[in-house]
PDB file of C-alpha atoms in Angstrom:
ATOM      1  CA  UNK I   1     -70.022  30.031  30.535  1.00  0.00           C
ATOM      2  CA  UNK I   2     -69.015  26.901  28.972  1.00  0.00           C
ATOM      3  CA  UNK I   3     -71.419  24.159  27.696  1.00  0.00           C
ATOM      4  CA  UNK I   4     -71.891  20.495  26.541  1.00  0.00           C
ATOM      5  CA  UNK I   5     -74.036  19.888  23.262  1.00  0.00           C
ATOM      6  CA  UNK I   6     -74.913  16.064  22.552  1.00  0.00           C
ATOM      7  CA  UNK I   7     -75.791  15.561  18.595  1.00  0.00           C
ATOM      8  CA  UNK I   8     -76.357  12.750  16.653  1.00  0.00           C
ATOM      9  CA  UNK I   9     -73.409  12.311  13.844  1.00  0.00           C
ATOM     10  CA  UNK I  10     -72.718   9.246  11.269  1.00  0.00           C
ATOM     11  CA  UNK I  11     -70.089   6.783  12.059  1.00  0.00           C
ATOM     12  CA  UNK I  12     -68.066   7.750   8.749  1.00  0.00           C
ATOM     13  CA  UNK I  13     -67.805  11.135   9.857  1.00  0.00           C
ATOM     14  CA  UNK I  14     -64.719  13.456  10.354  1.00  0.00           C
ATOM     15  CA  UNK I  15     -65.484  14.006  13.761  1.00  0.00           C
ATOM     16  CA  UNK I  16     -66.302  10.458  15.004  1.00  0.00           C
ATOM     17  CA  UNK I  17     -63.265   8.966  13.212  1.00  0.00           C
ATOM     18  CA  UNK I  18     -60.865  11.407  14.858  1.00  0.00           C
ATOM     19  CA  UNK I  19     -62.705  10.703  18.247  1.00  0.00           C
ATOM     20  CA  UNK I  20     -62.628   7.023  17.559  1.00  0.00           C
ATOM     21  CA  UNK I  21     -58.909   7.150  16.922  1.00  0.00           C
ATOM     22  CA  UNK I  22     -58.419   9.267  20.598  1.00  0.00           C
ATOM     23  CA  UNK I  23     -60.339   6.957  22.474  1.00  0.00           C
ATOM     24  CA  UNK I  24     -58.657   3.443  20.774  1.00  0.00           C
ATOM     25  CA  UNK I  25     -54.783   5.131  21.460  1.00  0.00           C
ATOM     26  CA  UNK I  26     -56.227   5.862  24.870  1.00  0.00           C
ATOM     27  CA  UNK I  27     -58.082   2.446  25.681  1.00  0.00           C
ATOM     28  CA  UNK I  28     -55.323   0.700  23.752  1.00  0.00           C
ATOM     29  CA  UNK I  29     -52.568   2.144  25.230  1.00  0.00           C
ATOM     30  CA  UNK I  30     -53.649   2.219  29.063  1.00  0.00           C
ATOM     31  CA  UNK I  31     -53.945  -2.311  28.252  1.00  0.00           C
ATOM     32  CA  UNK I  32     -50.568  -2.579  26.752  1.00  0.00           C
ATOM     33  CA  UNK I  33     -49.459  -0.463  29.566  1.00  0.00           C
ATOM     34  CA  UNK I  34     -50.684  -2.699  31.933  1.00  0.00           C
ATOM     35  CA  UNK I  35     -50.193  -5.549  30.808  1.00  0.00           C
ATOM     36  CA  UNK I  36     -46.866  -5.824  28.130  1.00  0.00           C
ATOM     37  CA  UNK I  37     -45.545  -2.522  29.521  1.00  0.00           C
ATOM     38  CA  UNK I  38     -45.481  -0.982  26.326  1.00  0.00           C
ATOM     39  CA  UNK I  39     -47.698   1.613  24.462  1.00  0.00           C
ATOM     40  CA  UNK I  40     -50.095   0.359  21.147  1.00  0.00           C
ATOM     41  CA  UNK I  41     -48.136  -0.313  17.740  1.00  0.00           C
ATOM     42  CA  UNK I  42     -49.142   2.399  15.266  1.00  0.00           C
ATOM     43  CA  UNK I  43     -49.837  -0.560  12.611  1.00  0.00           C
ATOM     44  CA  UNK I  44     -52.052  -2.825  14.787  1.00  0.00           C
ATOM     45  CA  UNK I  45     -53.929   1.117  16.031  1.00  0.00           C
ATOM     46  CA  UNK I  46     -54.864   1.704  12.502  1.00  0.00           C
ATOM     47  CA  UNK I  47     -55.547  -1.838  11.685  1.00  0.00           C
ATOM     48  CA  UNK I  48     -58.034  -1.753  14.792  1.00  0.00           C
ATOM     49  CA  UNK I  49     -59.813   1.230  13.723  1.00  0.00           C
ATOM     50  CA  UNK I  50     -60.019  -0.217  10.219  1.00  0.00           C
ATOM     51  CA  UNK I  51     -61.476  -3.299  11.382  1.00  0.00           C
ATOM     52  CA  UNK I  52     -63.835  -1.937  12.836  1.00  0.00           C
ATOM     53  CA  UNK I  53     -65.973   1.368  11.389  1.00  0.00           C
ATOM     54  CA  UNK I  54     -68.581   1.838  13.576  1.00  0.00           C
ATOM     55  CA  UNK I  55     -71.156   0.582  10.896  1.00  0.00           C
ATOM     56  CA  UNK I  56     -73.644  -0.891  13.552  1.00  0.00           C
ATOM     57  CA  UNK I  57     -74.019   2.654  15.311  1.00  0.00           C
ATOM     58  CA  UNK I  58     -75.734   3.804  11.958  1.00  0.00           C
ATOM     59  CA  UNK I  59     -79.208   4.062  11.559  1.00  0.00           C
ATOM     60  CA  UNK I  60     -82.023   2.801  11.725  1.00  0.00           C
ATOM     61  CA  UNK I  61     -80.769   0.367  14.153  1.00  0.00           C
ATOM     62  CA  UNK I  62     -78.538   2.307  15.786  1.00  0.00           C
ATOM     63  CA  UNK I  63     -77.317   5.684  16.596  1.00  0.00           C
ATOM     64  CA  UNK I  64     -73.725   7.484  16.984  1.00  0.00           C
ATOM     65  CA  UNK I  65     -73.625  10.647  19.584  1.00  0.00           C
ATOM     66  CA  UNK I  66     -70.798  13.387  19.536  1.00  0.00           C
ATOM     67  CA  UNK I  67     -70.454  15.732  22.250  1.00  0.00           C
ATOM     68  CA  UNK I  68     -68.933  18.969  22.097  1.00  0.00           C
ATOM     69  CA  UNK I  69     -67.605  21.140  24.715  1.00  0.00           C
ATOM     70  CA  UNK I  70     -68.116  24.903  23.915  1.00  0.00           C
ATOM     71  CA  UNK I  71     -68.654  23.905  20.156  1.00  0.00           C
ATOM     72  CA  UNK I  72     -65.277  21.219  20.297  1.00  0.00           C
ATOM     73  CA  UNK I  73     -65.672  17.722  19.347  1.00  0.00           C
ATOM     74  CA  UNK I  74     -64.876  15.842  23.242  1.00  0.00           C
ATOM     75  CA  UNK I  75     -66.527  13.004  22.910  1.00  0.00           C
ATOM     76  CA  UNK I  76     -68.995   9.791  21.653  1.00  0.00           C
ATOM     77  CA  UNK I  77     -70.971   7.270  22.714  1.00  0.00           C
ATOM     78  CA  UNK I  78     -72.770   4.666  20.898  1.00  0.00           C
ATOM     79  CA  UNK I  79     -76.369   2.689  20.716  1.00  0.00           C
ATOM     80  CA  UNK I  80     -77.092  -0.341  18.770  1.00  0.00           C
ATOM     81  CA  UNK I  81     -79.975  -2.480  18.732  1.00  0.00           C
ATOM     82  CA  UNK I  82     -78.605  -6.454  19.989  1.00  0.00           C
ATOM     83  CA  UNK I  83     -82.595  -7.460  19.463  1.00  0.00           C
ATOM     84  CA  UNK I  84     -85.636  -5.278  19.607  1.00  0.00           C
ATOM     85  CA  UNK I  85     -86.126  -4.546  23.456  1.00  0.00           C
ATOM     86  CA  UNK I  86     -82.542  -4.507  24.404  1.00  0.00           C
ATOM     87  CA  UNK I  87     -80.009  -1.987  23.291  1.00  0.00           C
ATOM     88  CA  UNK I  88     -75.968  -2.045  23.949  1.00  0.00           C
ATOM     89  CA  UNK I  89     -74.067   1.196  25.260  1.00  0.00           C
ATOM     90  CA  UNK I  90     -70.398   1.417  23.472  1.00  0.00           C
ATOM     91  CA  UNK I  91     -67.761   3.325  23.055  1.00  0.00           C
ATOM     92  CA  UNK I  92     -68.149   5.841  25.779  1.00  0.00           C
ATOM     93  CA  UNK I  93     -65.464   8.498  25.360  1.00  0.00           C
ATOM     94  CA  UNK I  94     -64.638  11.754  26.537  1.00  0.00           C
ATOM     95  CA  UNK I  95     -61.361  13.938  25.914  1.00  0.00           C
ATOM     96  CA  UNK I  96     -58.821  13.219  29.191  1.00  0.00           C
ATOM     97  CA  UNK I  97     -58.866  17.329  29.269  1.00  0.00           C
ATOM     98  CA  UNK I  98     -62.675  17.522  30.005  1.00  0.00           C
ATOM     99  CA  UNK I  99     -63.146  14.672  32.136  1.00  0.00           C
ATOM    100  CA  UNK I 100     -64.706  15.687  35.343  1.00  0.00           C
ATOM    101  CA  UNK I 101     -66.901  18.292  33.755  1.00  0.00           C
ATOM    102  CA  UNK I 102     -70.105  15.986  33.264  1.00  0.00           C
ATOM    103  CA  UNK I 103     -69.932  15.253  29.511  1.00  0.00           C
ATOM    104  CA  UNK I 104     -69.456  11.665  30.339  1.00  0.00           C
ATOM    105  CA  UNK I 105     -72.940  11.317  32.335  1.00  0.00           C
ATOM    106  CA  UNK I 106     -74.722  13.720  29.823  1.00  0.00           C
ATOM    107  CA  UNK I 107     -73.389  11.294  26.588  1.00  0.00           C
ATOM    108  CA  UNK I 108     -74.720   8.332  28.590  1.00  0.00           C
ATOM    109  CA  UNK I 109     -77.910   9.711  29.020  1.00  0.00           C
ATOM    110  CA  UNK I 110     -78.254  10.682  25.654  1.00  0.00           C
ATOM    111  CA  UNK I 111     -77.526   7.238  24.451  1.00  0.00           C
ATOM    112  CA  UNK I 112     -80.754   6.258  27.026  1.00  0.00           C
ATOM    113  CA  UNK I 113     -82.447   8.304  25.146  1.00  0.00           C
ATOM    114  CA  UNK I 114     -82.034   7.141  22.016  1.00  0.00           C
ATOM    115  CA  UNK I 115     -81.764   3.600  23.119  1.00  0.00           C
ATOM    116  CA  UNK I 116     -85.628   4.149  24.086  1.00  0.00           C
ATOM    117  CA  UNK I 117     -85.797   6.128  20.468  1.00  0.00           C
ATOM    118  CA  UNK I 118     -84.950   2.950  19.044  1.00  0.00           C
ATOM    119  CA  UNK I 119     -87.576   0.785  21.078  1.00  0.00           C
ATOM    120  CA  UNK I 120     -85.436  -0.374  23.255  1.00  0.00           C
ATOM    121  CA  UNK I 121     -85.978  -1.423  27.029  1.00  0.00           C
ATOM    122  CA  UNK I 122     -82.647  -2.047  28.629  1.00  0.00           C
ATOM    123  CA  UNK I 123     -79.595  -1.400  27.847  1.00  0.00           C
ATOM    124  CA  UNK I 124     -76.134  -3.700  28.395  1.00  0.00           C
ATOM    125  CA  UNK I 125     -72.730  -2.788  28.038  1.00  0.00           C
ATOM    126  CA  UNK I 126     -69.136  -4.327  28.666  1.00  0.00           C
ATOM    127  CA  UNK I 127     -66.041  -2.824  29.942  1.00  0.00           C
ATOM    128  CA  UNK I 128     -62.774  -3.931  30.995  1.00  0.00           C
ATOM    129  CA  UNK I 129     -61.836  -4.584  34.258  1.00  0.00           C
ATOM    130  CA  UNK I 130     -59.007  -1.615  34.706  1.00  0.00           C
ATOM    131  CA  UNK I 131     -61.209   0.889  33.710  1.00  0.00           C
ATOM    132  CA  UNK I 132     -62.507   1.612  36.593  1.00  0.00           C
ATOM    133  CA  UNK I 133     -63.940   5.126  36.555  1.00  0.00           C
ATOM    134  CA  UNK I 134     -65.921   3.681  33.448  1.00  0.00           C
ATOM    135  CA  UNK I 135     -67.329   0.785  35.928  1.00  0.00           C
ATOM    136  CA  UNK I 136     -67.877   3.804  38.330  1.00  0.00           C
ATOM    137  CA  UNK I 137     -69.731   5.795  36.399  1.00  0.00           C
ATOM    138  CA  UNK I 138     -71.904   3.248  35.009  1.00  0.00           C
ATOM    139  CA  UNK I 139     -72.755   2.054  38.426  1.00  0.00           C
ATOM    140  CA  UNK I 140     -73.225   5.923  39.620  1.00  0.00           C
ATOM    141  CA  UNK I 141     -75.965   5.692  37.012  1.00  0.00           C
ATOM    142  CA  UNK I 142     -77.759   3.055  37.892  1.00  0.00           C
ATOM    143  CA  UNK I 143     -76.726   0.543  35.956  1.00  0.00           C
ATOM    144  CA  UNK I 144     -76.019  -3.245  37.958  1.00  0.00           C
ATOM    145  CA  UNK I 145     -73.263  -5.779  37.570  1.00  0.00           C
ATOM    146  CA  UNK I 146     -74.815  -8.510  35.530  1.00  0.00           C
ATOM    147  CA  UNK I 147     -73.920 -12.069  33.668  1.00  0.00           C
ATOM    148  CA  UNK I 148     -71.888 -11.690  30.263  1.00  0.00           C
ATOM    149  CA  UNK I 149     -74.010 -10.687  27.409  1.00  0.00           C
ATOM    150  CA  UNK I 150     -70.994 -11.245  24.753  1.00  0.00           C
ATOM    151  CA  UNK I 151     -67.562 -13.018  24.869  1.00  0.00           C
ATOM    152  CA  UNK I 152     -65.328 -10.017  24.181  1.00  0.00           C
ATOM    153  CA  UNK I 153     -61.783 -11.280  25.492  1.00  0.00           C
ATOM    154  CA  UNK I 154     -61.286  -7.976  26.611  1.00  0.00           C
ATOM    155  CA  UNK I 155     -64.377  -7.599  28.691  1.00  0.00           C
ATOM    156  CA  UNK I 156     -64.144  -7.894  32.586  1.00  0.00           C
ATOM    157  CA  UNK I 157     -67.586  -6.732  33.546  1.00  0.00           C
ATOM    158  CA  UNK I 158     -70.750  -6.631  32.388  1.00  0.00           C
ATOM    159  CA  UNK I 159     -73.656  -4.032  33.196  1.00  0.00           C
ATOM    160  CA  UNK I 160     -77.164  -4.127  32.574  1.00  0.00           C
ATOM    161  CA  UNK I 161     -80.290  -1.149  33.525  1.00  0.00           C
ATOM    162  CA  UNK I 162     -83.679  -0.919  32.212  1.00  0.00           C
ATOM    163  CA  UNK I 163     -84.875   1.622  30.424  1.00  0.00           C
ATOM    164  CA  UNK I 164     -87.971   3.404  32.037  1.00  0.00           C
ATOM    165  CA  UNK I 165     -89.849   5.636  29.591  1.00  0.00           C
TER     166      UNK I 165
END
């Protein structure tokens, strides 16, 4: 039988840097894709990931989440503190291979979890509008369209729930 684990890692890590790298090629990509027809430059990839570390998903304000599929790094998701009752989901990511097996729901209750953990009350996140099994998934959750919370040029829609404890 196989099985998801959901454990808290550090940003820096191994693990979350090679997961980071899958899910920016895959995020990345599918834009350029859609929009320039091509696929990411290598360069600007690694610049990307450079730029930006993950440093906020450390604690004590926030928290980094790896799930593994039968003991195999598949996947992340982030919480960081934006103020003291309100938390922001990022960086949802699970392997291409092992969608469709629940990890994604699992990870995103997790970060609830530790969202509430934190102190938080709600939580708000921001995806892109051509991700749409992200947007359905979040909304198969329970989480509501809502007004911008940031001005991320590549956000398309913005999601809000509260957190019940």
């Amino acid at each position: 039988m196989t099985s998801w684990t959901i454990t808290p890692d550090h940003p820096a890590s191994p693990t979350a840097r090679s997961l980071w790298r899958a899910y920016y090629t895959e995020v990345s990509d599918r834009w350029y894709l859609l929009h320039e027809g091509r696929r990411t430059d290598p360069a600007e990839l690694e610049r990307e990931i450079a730029a930006r570390p993950g440093t906020e998903l450390a604690p004590p304000t926030g928290r980094l989440l790896v799930a593994r599929y039968d003991g195999e790094p598949a996947g992340s998701a982030g919480v960081r503190l934006l103020d003291p009752a309100t938390a922001e989901l990022t960086r949802v990511f699970v392997h291409e291979r092992l969608r469709g097996r629940g990890g994604a729901a699992l990870l995103v209750t997790a970060a609830e979890d530790a969202a509430r953990a934190l102190g938080a009350e709600r939580m708000l996140l921001d995806t892109r509008t051509d991700l749409v099994e992200a947007r359905a998934l979040y909304a198969r959750l329970g989480y509501t369209e809502t007004a911008p919370h940031n001005d991320d040029v590549y956000a398309g829609h913005w999601f809000r729930k509260e957190l019940v404890r």
